[in-house]
Short mmCIF file of C-alpha atoms in Angstrom, two decimals:
data_model
loop_
_atom_site.label_atom_id
_atom_site.label_comp_id
_atom_site.label_asym_id
_atom_site.label_seq_id
_atom_site.Cartn_x
_atom_site.Cartn_y
_atom_site.Cartn_z
CA MET A 512 87.50 81.46 98.52
CA SER A 513 90.73 81.75 100.46
CA GLY A 514 93.07 84.65 100.22
CA VAL A 515 95.77 86.58 101.97
CA ARG A 516 96.03 89.78 103.95
CA VAL A 517 99.43 91.46 104.05
CA LEU A 518 100.02 93.80 106.98
CA VAL A 519 102.65 96.44 106.26
CA GLY A 520 104.13 98.73 108.90
CA THR A 521 105.98 101.78 107.58
CA ARG A 522 107.78 104.84 108.82
CA LYS A 523 104.61 106.88 108.25
CA GLY A 524 101.61 104.60 108.69
CA ALA A 525 100.18 101.12 108.22
CA PHE A 526 98.83 99.55 105.05
CA VAL A 527 96.68 96.46 104.58
CA LEU A 528 96.93 94.63 101.25
CA THR A 529 94.44 91.96 100.32
CA SER A 530 94.18 89.49 97.49
CA ASP A 531 92.53 86.22 96.61
CA GLU A 532 94.46 82.95 96.47
CA ARG A 533 95.84 83.75 93.02
CA ARG A 534 97.67 86.72 94.54
CA ALA A 535 97.72 88.56 91.22
CA ASP A 536 95.59 91.61 92.04
CA TRP A 537 95.91 93.57 95.24
CA GLU A 538 93.69 96.01 97.04
CA VAL A 539 95.57 98.53 99.16
CA SER A 540 93.96 100.03 102.24
CA GLY A 541 95.63 102.84 104.13
CA PRO A 542 97.47 104.69 105.34
CA HIS A 543 96.13 103.79 108.74
CA PHE A 544 97.62 106.02 111.45
CA PRO A 545 99.22 108.34 108.85
CA GLY A 546 102.34 110.09 110.06
CA TRP A 547 103.04 107.58 112.82
CA GLU A 548 105.82 105.01 112.83
CA ILE A 549 104.27 101.57 112.73
CA TYR A 550 107.06 99.26 113.81
CA HIS A 551 104.91 96.15 113.62
CA LEU A 552 101.40 94.85 113.19
CA LYS A 553 100.32 91.26 113.43
CA GLY A 554 97.07 89.30 113.45
CA SER A 555 95.96 86.74 116.00
CA PRO A 556 96.27 83.16 114.72
CA ALA A 557 93.30 82.32 116.96
CA ASP A 558 91.12 85.10 115.54
CA PRO A 559 92.44 86.44 112.23
CA ASP A 560 90.15 89.48 112.34
CA ARG A 561 91.92 90.62 115.50
CA ILE A 562 95.03 92.60 114.56
CA PHE A 563 97.37 94.51 116.82
CA ALA A 564 99.53 97.45 115.75
CA ALA A 565 102.42 99.24 117.48
CA GLN A 566 102.20 102.93 116.73
CA SER A 567 104.66 105.57 117.90
CA THR A 568 106.07 109.02 117.31
CA SER A 569 108.82 110.94 118.99
CA TRP A 570 106.21 113.54 120.08
CA PHE A 571 103.50 111.42 121.65
CA GLY A 572 105.24 108.14 122.40
CA GLN A 573 103.82 104.66 122.10
CA LEU A 574 100.27 103.58 121.43
CA ILE A 575 98.89 100.12 120.79
CA GLN A 576 95.96 99.83 118.41
CA ARG A 577 93.66 96.86 118.01
CA SER A 578 91.29 95.99 115.21
CA ASP A 579 88.59 93.37 115.61
CA ASP A 580 87.37 93.55 112.03
CA GLY A 581 90.41 92.64 109.99
CA GLY A 582 91.95 96.10 109.91
CA LYS A 583 88.94 98.15 108.83
CA THR A 584 88.55 99.99 112.13
CA TRP A 585 90.94 100.41 115.04
CA GLN A 586 90.82 101.46 118.65
CA PRO A 587 93.68 102.43 120.94
CA VAL A 588 94.13 100.02 123.83
CA GLY A 589 96.62 100.09 126.71
CA ASN A 590 99.99 101.73 126.23
CA GLU A 591 101.51 101.64 129.71
CA PHE A 592 104.71 99.58 129.65
CA ALA A 593 106.16 99.83 133.14
CA TYR A 594 109.23 97.80 134.05
CA GLU A 595 108.83 95.69 137.15
CA GLY A 596 110.62 96.87 140.27
CA VAL A 597 113.72 99.04 140.08
CA PRO A 598 114.75 98.67 136.43
CA GLY A 599 118.51 98.98 136.99
CA THR A 600 120.98 99.65 134.22
CA HIS A 601 122.34 98.17 131.03
CA GLN A 602 125.40 99.25 129.07
CA TRP A 603 125.20 102.35 126.95
CA TYR A 604 127.00 102.66 123.61
CA ASP A 605 130.09 103.99 125.37
CA GLY A 606 130.15 101.09 127.81
CA THR A 607 128.88 103.07 130.79
CA PRO A 608 125.79 102.02 132.80
CA HIS A 609 122.53 103.49 131.50
CA PRO A 610 119.11 103.30 133.16
CA TRP A 611 116.52 101.06 131.54
CA GLU A 612 114.08 103.36 129.71
CA PHE A 613 111.04 102.36 127.69
CA ALA A 614 111.26 103.72 124.14
CA ARG A 615 108.86 101.77 121.91
CA VAL A 616 107.32 98.43 121.00
CA TRP A 617 109.22 96.68 118.22
CA HIS A 618 107.31 93.44 117.90
CA LEU A 619 103.86 92.13 118.78
CA GLU A 620 103.29 88.37 118.96
CA PRO A 621 99.70 87.22 119.52
CA SER A 622 99.19 83.81 121.13
CA LEU A 623 98.73 80.85 118.81
CA THR A 624 95.55 79.81 120.63
CA ASP A 625 94.19 82.62 122.84
CA PRO A 626 92.98 85.77 121.06
CA ASP A 627 93.26 87.81 124.28
CA LEU A 628 96.89 86.88 124.99
CA ILE A 629 99.66 88.79 123.28
CA TYR A 630 103.36 89.39 123.86
CA ALA A 631 105.23 92.61 123.15
CA GLY A 632 108.97 92.96 122.65
CA VAL A 633 110.14 96.43 123.55
CA GLU A 634 113.11 98.81 123.57
CA ASP A 635 114.89 99.00 126.05
CA ALA A 636 114.79 95.24 125.81
CA ALA A 637 112.08 93.54 127.82
CA LEU A 638 109.18 91.21 127.22
CA PHE A 639 105.64 92.22 128.16
CA ARG A 640 102.43 90.21 128.12
CA SER A 641 98.79 91.23 127.96
CA ASN A 642 96.04 88.81 128.96
CA ASP A 643 93.23 91.22 128.07
CA ALA A 644 93.78 91.86 124.37
CA GLY A 645 96.12 94.76 124.96
CA ALA A 646 94.20 96.69 127.62
CA THR A 647 96.94 96.22 130.22
CA TRP A 648 100.54 95.03 129.99
CA GLN A 649 102.78 93.30 132.53
CA GLU A 650 106.49 92.72 132.20
CA LEU A 651 107.89 89.20 132.44
CA PRO A 652 110.81 90.42 134.55
CA GLY A 653 112.66 87.12 134.68
CA LEU A 654 114.25 87.94 131.35
CA ARG A 655 116.04 91.05 132.54
CA GLY A 656 116.59 89.22 135.82
CA HIS A 657 118.55 86.56 133.98
CA GLY A 658 121.64 88.18 135.42
CA SER A 659 123.26 89.24 132.19
CA GLY A 660 121.01 92.29 131.81
CA PRO A 661 123.60 94.83 133.00
CA LYS A 662 125.90 93.59 130.20
CA TRP A 663 123.39 94.11 127.42
CA GLN A 664 124.26 96.91 125.05
CA PRO A 665 122.19 98.53 122.30
CA GLY A 666 122.89 98.01 118.63
CA ALA A 667 122.78 100.92 116.22
CA GLY A 668 118.99 100.78 116.13
CA GLY A 669 118.55 100.61 119.87
CA MET A 670 118.38 97.78 122.38
CA CYS A 671 115.27 96.11 121.09
CA LEU A 672 113.59 92.80 121.77
CA HIS A 673 112.53 92.03 118.21
CA THR A 674 111.89 88.30 117.90
CA ILE A 675 109.32 86.28 119.87
CA ILE A 676 108.80 82.64 118.88
CA GLN A 677 106.16 80.46 120.50
CA ASP A 678 106.40 76.70 120.63
CA PRO A 679 103.23 75.12 119.22
CA ARG A 680 103.81 72.07 121.46
CA ASP A 681 104.01 73.99 124.73
CA ALA A 682 102.74 77.51 125.42
CA ASN A 683 105.28 77.89 128.24
CA ARG A 684 108.21 77.62 125.84
CA LEU A 685 109.28 80.89 124.23
CA ILE A 686 112.39 81.98 122.40
CA ILE A 687 113.23 85.66 122.12
CA ALA A 688 116.09 87.63 120.63
CA ILE A 689 117.54 90.99 121.54
CA SER A 690 119.84 93.23 119.54
CA ALA A 691 122.70 93.19 120.57
CA ALA A 692 122.42 90.79 123.50
CA GLY A 693 121.49 87.51 121.82
CA ALA A 694 118.84 84.80 122.07
CA PHE A 695 117.14 83.51 125.21
CA ARG A 696 114.70 80.69 125.95
CA THR A 697 112.16 80.06 128.70
CA GLU A 698 110.52 76.75 129.55
CA ASP A 699 108.20 78.10 132.25
CA GLY A 700 106.21 80.85 130.61
CA GLY A 701 108.78 83.56 131.17
CA LYS A 702 109.67 83.11 134.83
CA THR A 703 113.21 81.94 134.16
CA TRP A 704 115.37 82.23 131.07
CA GLN A 705 118.61 80.84 129.73
CA ALA A 706 120.87 82.39 127.12
CA ILE A 707 121.01 80.19 124.01
CA ASN A 708 123.98 81.59 122.13
CA HIS A 709 126.37 78.64 122.13
CA GLY A 710 128.13 78.51 118.79
CA LEU A 711 127.55 82.15 117.88
CA LYS A 712 130.78 83.99 117.23
CA SER A 713 131.06 87.77 117.09
CA GLY A 714 134.39 89.37 116.31
CA GLN A 715 133.11 92.78 117.37
CA ILE A 716 133.01 91.91 121.07
CA PRO A 717 135.99 91.21 123.37
CA ASP A 718 135.11 87.54 123.86
CA PRO A 719 133.83 86.24 120.51
CA ASP A 720 132.23 83.22 122.23
CA ALA A 721 130.59 85.23 125.03
CA GLU A 722 127.35 84.00 126.58
CA VAL A 723 125.66 87.30 125.67
CA GLY A 724 126.49 90.26 123.46
CA HIS A 725 125.83 88.71 120.05
CA CYS A 726 123.86 90.84 117.63
CA VAL A 727 120.99 88.62 116.52
CA HIS A 728 118.94 90.23 113.76
CA HIS A 729 116.13 87.72 113.39
CA ILE A 730 115.16 84.09 114.06
CA ALA A 731 112.65 81.98 112.13
CA ARG A 732 111.38 78.46 112.31
CA HIS A 733 108.74 76.25 110.80
CA PRO A 734 105.83 75.47 113.12
CA GLN A 735 105.96 71.78 112.25
CA ARG A 736 109.60 71.42 113.28
CA PRO A 737 110.00 73.63 116.34
CA ASP A 738 113.48 72.49 117.31
CA VAL A 739 115.06 73.68 114.07
CA LEU A 740 115.83 77.39 114.13
CA PHE A 741 117.33 79.63 111.49
CA MET A 742 119.06 82.87 112.49
CA GLN A 743 120.30 85.87 110.58
CA LYS A 744 122.95 87.36 112.78
CA HIS A 745 124.71 90.71 112.27
CA TRP A 746 127.27 88.63 110.44
CA ASP A 747 126.63 84.91 109.79
CA VAL A 748 123.52 82.92 108.94
CA MET A 749 123.14 80.25 111.63
CA ARG A 750 121.11 77.13 112.29
CA SER A 751 120.21 75.14 115.39
CA ASP A 752 118.75 71.63 115.36
CA ASP A 753 118.19 71.42 119.10
CA GLY A 754 115.95 74.35 119.99
CA GLY A 755 118.81 76.81 120.29
CA ASP A 756 121.16 74.82 122.53
CA ASN A 757 123.80 74.80 119.82
CA TRP A 758 124.24 76.84 116.66
CA TYR A 759 126.32 76.30 113.55
CA GLU A 760 126.97 78.45 110.52
CA ILE A 761 125.13 77.84 107.24
CA SER A 762 126.20 80.97 105.32
CA GLY A 763 127.80 78.78 102.65
CA ASN A 764 128.07 80.48 99.28
CA LEU A 765 126.10 83.64 100.14
CA PRO A 766 127.71 86.76 98.63
CA THR A 767 127.62 88.31 102.09
CA ASP A 768 126.45 86.78 105.33
CA PHE A 769 125.19 90.13 106.65
CA GLY A 770 121.47 90.84 106.54
CA PHE A 771 118.37 91.28 108.61
CA VAL A 772 115.52 89.01 107.48
CA ILE A 773 115.27 85.23 107.44
CA ASP A 774 112.20 83.09 106.92
CA VAL A 775 111.17 79.50 106.28
CA HIS A 776 108.95 78.15 103.49
CA ALA A 777 105.46 77.23 104.69
CA HIS A 778 105.65 73.62 103.51
CA GLU A 779 109.26 72.77 102.67
CA LEU A 780 110.90 72.48 106.07
CA ASP A 781 114.42 72.97 104.73
CA THR A 782 113.71 75.85 102.38
CA VAL A 783 115.00 79.11 103.82
CA TYR A 784 115.15 82.69 102.53
CA VAL A 785 117.53 85.55 103.30
CA VAL A 786 118.27 88.92 101.69
CA PRO A 787 122.02 89.54 101.85
CA ILE A 788 123.08 93.13 102.45
CA LYS A 789 126.53 94.31 101.44
CA SER A 790 127.86 95.16 104.90
CA ASP A 791 127.03 96.58 108.25
CA GLU A 792 128.44 99.90 107.07
CA HIS A 793 126.52 100.20 103.81
CA HIS A 794 123.18 98.46 104.42
CA PHE A 795 122.23 97.92 100.80
CA PRO A 796 122.34 94.96 98.41
CA PRO A 797 125.68 94.04 96.82
CA ASP A 798 126.24 95.73 93.44
CA GLY A 799 122.86 97.49 93.69
CA ARG A 800 121.10 94.22 92.79
CA LEU A 801 118.18 93.18 95.01
CA ARG A 802 118.36 89.42 95.36
CA VAL A 803 116.61 87.03 97.69
CA TYR A 804 118.72 83.95 98.34
CA ARG A 805 117.01 80.61 98.80
CA SER A 806 118.41 77.40 100.19
CA ARG A 807 116.39 74.24 99.62
CA GLY A 808 118.68 72.13 101.76
CA GLY A 809 118.47 73.94 105.07
CA GLY A 810 121.44 76.22 104.43
CA HIS A 811 125.00 76.05 103.06
CA GLU A 812 123.96 76.04 99.38
CA TRP A 813 122.13 79.19 98.31
CA GLU A 814 120.68 80.26 94.97
CA PRO A 815 119.97 83.88 94.01
CA LEU A 816 116.38 84.72 93.09
CA THR A 817 116.23 87.69 90.77
CA ALA A 818 113.22 87.37 88.45
CA GLY A 819 111.15 90.50 88.87
CA LEU A 820 113.53 92.15 91.32
CA PRO A 821 115.57 95.25 90.37
CA GLN A 822 119.03 94.20 89.24
CA GLU A 823 120.66 97.59 88.94
CA ASN A 824 120.80 100.81 90.92
CA CYS A 825 118.87 99.37 93.85
CA TYR A 826 120.11 100.56 97.23
CA VAL A 827 117.28 99.74 99.59
CA ASN A 828 117.45 97.76 102.82
CA VAL A 829 115.12 95.00 104.05
CA LEU A 830 114.67 95.32 107.80
CA ARG A 831 114.45 92.49 110.30
CA ASP A 832 110.68 92.08 110.49
CA ALA A 833 109.99 92.82 106.84
CA MET A 834 109.67 89.30 105.40
CA ALA A 835 106.85 86.79 105.76
CA VAL A 836 105.36 83.72 104.07
CA ASP A 837 101.77 82.68 103.53
CA SER A 838 100.58 79.10 103.87
CA LEU A 839 98.69 78.64 100.62
CA GLU A 840 99.47 75.51 98.67
CA SER A 841 101.92 77.36 96.48
CA CYS A 842 103.81 79.23 99.16
CA GLY A 843 103.80 83.00 98.89
CA VAL A 844 106.83 84.96 100.04
CA TYR A 845 106.70 88.69 100.77
CA PHE A 846 109.19 91.35 101.77
CA GLY A 847 109.24 95.12 102.07
CA THR A 848 112.06 97.57 101.50
CA THR A 849 113.15 100.88 102.88
CA GLY A 850 112.40 102.21 99.40
CA GLY A 851 108.70 101.62 100.00
CA GLN A 852 108.12 98.60 97.78
CA VAL A 853 106.51 95.37 98.91
CA TYR A 854 107.54 92.49 96.66
CA ALA A 855 105.66 89.22 96.52
CA SER A 856 106.18 85.83 94.97
CA ALA A 857 103.33 83.35 94.65
CA ASP A 858 105.67 80.56 93.57
CA SER A 859 108.08 80.12 96.47
CA GLY A 860 110.42 82.82 95.22
CA ASP A 861 110.90 81.83 91.59
CA THR A 862 109.31 85.04 90.31
CA TRP A 863 108.61 88.33 92.03
CA ALA A 864 106.57 91.47 91.45
CA PRO A 865 105.93 94.60 93.50
CA ILE A 866 102.40 94.45 94.89
CA VAL A 867 102.62 98.04 96.11
CA ARG A 868 105.34 100.62 95.64
CA ASP A 869 106.24 104.14 96.74
CA LEU A 870 105.11 103.65 100.31
CA PRO A 871 107.10 105.19 103.16
CA ALA A 872 110.06 103.06 104.27
CA VAL A 873 108.77 99.62 105.19
CA LEU A 874 109.51 98.49 108.75
CA SER A 875 107.54 95.24 108.90
CA VAL A 876 105.60 92.80 106.74
CA GLU A 877 103.30 90.09 108.07
CA VAL A 878 100.93 87.84 106.17
CA GLN A 879 97.65 86.27 107.18
CA THR A 880 96.33 83.34 105.18
CA LEU A 881 92.56 83.62 105.27
CA PRO A 882 90.09 80.74 104.96
CA MET B 771 84.73 126.07 130.95
CA ILE B 772 88.28 125.70 129.68
CA ARG B 773 89.08 125.26 126.01
CA VAL B 774 91.89 122.88 125.05
CA HIS B 775 93.40 122.82 121.59
CA LEU B 776 95.16 119.56 120.76
CA PRO B 777 97.54 118.73 117.90
CA ALA B 778 96.05 116.89 114.94
CA HIS B 779 97.57 113.51 115.82
CA LEU B 780 95.96 113.54 119.24
CA ARG B 781 92.60 114.74 117.93
CA THR B 782 92.67 111.80 115.52
CA ILE B 783 93.53 109.32 118.25
CA ALA B 784 90.74 110.58 120.50
CA HIS B 785 88.23 111.16 117.66
CA ILE B 786 87.99 114.82 118.58
CA ASP B 787 86.69 117.37 116.10
CA GLY B 788 87.79 120.88 117.03
CA GLU B 789 88.53 122.08 120.55
CA VAL B 790 87.85 120.19 123.76
CA GLU B 791 85.82 121.97 126.43
CA LEU B 792 86.35 120.91 130.06
CA GLU B 793 84.78 122.01 133.33
CA LEU B 794 87.09 121.86 136.35
CA ASN B 795 86.16 121.80 140.01
CA GLY B 796 88.47 123.69 142.33
CA THR B 797 91.61 125.52 141.28
CA ALA B 798 92.26 125.29 137.57
CA THR B 799 95.81 124.07 137.18
CA GLN B 800 97.76 122.37 134.42
CA ARG B 801 97.63 119.09 136.33
CA ALA B 802 93.88 119.30 136.95
CA LEU B 803 93.25 120.19 133.32
CA LEU B 804 95.32 117.31 131.95
CA ASP B 805 93.83 114.92 134.49
CA ALA B 806 90.35 115.90 133.30
CA LEU B 807 91.39 115.60 129.67
CA GLU B 808 92.74 112.08 130.23
CA GLU B 809 89.67 111.15 132.24
CA ARG B 810 87.45 111.95 129.29
CA TYR B 811 89.87 110.57 126.67
CA PRO B 812 91.76 107.67 128.28
CA MET B 813 93.54 106.92 125.01
CA LEU B 814 95.53 110.12 125.50
CA ARG B 815 97.19 108.81 128.67
CA GLY B 816 100.90 108.62 128.07
CA THR B 817 100.83 110.77 124.94
CA ILE B 818 101.15 114.22 126.60
CA ARG B 819 102.61 113.22 129.97
CA GLU B 820 104.76 110.17 130.58
CA HIS B 821 103.24 107.24 132.37
CA GLY B 822 104.57 106.90 135.90
CA THR B 823 106.45 110.18 136.27
CA GLY B 824 103.65 112.36 134.89
CA ARG B 825 106.31 114.54 133.26
CA ARG B 826 105.49 116.46 130.11
CA ARG B 827 106.89 114.55 127.16
CA ALA B 828 110.05 116.10 125.78
CA PHE B 829 108.57 117.10 122.41
CA VAL B 830 105.29 118.45 123.77
CA ARG B 831 104.85 122.09 124.77
CA PHE B 832 102.04 124.07 126.41
CA PHE B 833 101.10 127.61 125.39
CA ALA B 834 98.32 130.06 126.24
CA CYS B 835 97.80 133.80 125.91
CA GLU B 836 100.93 133.96 123.75
CA GLU B 837 102.97 132.67 126.69
CA ASP B 838 105.00 129.48 126.99
CA LEU B 839 103.57 127.60 129.96
CA SER B 840 105.64 124.46 129.38
CA HIS B 841 107.84 125.02 132.40
CA GLU B 842 105.17 126.22 134.80
CA GLU B 843 104.68 124.14 137.91
CA PRO B 844 101.91 121.59 137.33
CA ASP B 845 99.95 122.95 140.28
CA ALA B 846 100.30 126.63 139.42
CA PRO B 847 96.97 128.29 138.53
CA LEU B 848 96.26 128.66 134.83
CA PRO B 849 95.99 132.21 133.43
CA ALA B 850 92.65 133.88 134.08
CA PRO B 851 91.68 134.18 130.38
CA VAL B 852 92.17 130.42 130.03
CA VAL B 853 90.07 129.72 133.11
CA ALA B 854 87.39 132.04 131.76
CA GLY B 855 87.39 130.32 128.38
CA ALA B 856 88.47 133.47 126.56
CA GLU B 857 91.75 131.90 125.45
CA PRO B 858 92.47 128.24 124.69
CA PHE B 859 95.13 126.12 126.36
CA LEU B 860 97.33 124.92 123.52
CA VAL B 861 99.07 121.55 123.49
CA MET B 862 101.68 121.66 120.75
CA GLY B 863 104.11 119.22 119.21
CA ALA B 864 107.59 120.79 119.19
CA MET B 865 109.25 121.61 115.90
CA ALA B 866 110.92 118.22 115.83
CA GLY B 867 110.47 114.79 114.47
CA GLY B 868 110.58 113.83 110.84
#
């Protein structure tokens, strides 16, 4: 019988939640790596029992853990993330040059087809690749060598490369996003990159139409329609129909166009989810009501989803990697909050329930649909 | 035989129960001790000293014989009681974090 495995990274450990295809009862395993920040964990599409986790603390730095048995046991693999060549500088918060310094891994993206190939997006922003299941890591330096690197500046959470999207048609095509530099695309496996921020507008930077400097929070797309991208930006929900060449706003009737997560329904190509957050200063839902907003027409028109979600006195945040969908026939949608709840819907968002609560602050949520 | 006491997080990572005991050839220094520790437990590379620079991580401190050895030169000899195994070499996480 099929089922799902939900991988939850938190401020103080990782948790693995499993259920059958009904998704009514959940078994919680964890905390794995208690006391460590787990920014992200994700399973290999090519081998679902292979899961990678990014584990860090301010004391002992970054480790990468790998499980080959679906999260039951883990072993540390390689954790050396060395920038190629002389790293140079990017902008610091005050606008002065600041040396590139590795801080942590924000996002792990295993290959769609090769269980030994995995990408890592790191702070300070760079893209690394491992061809040996995490034992060793090499930077793809063409990204920072794009030429705009010295202009990149950290957002409040650091200068992180947080989104890595592979093209199922061509393994050499990748899209990445960096806070607060913007989105970039490669057609040649990471050797060369182009900024793909045309149409993004950011009032917080001197040139609102600048090639780089836009604070992209997350990008999502459906694997069956790789040229359509959905973006939650610092402000504005955006869409591209041409692989990122051009973007246009689809915020429509959202109560606020600020937020972090965005995701696409597993089967309905134009059904998109966001969680609006009141503002970049407050970082909690408007009016203390936690609402997922769903558009069934690819943006512009949004409906609030509230059934089963707290509608008063709720002041949690939902961070950029903390939403995911499963691919069961009735699409499941999942998200985690900084209040330690993971909410799930087994009916495309119509109704919700917490499947675990009172965890440490949730940093990431990923879902594996198991055969 | 030199005894090394590691913080709980690192013992967990390396699957260590209790103290580590290491034999060193030549002069017993901080660098030689940590090299030997990482040789036996490769998963600890980068957790005590930074990759590349080899510098002690900012929130990690070294103590022995009720002395703070954090700022000793890496190639300075370790205290005799540590070399003799009478006192452990302590790797500590600083009072920081959250």
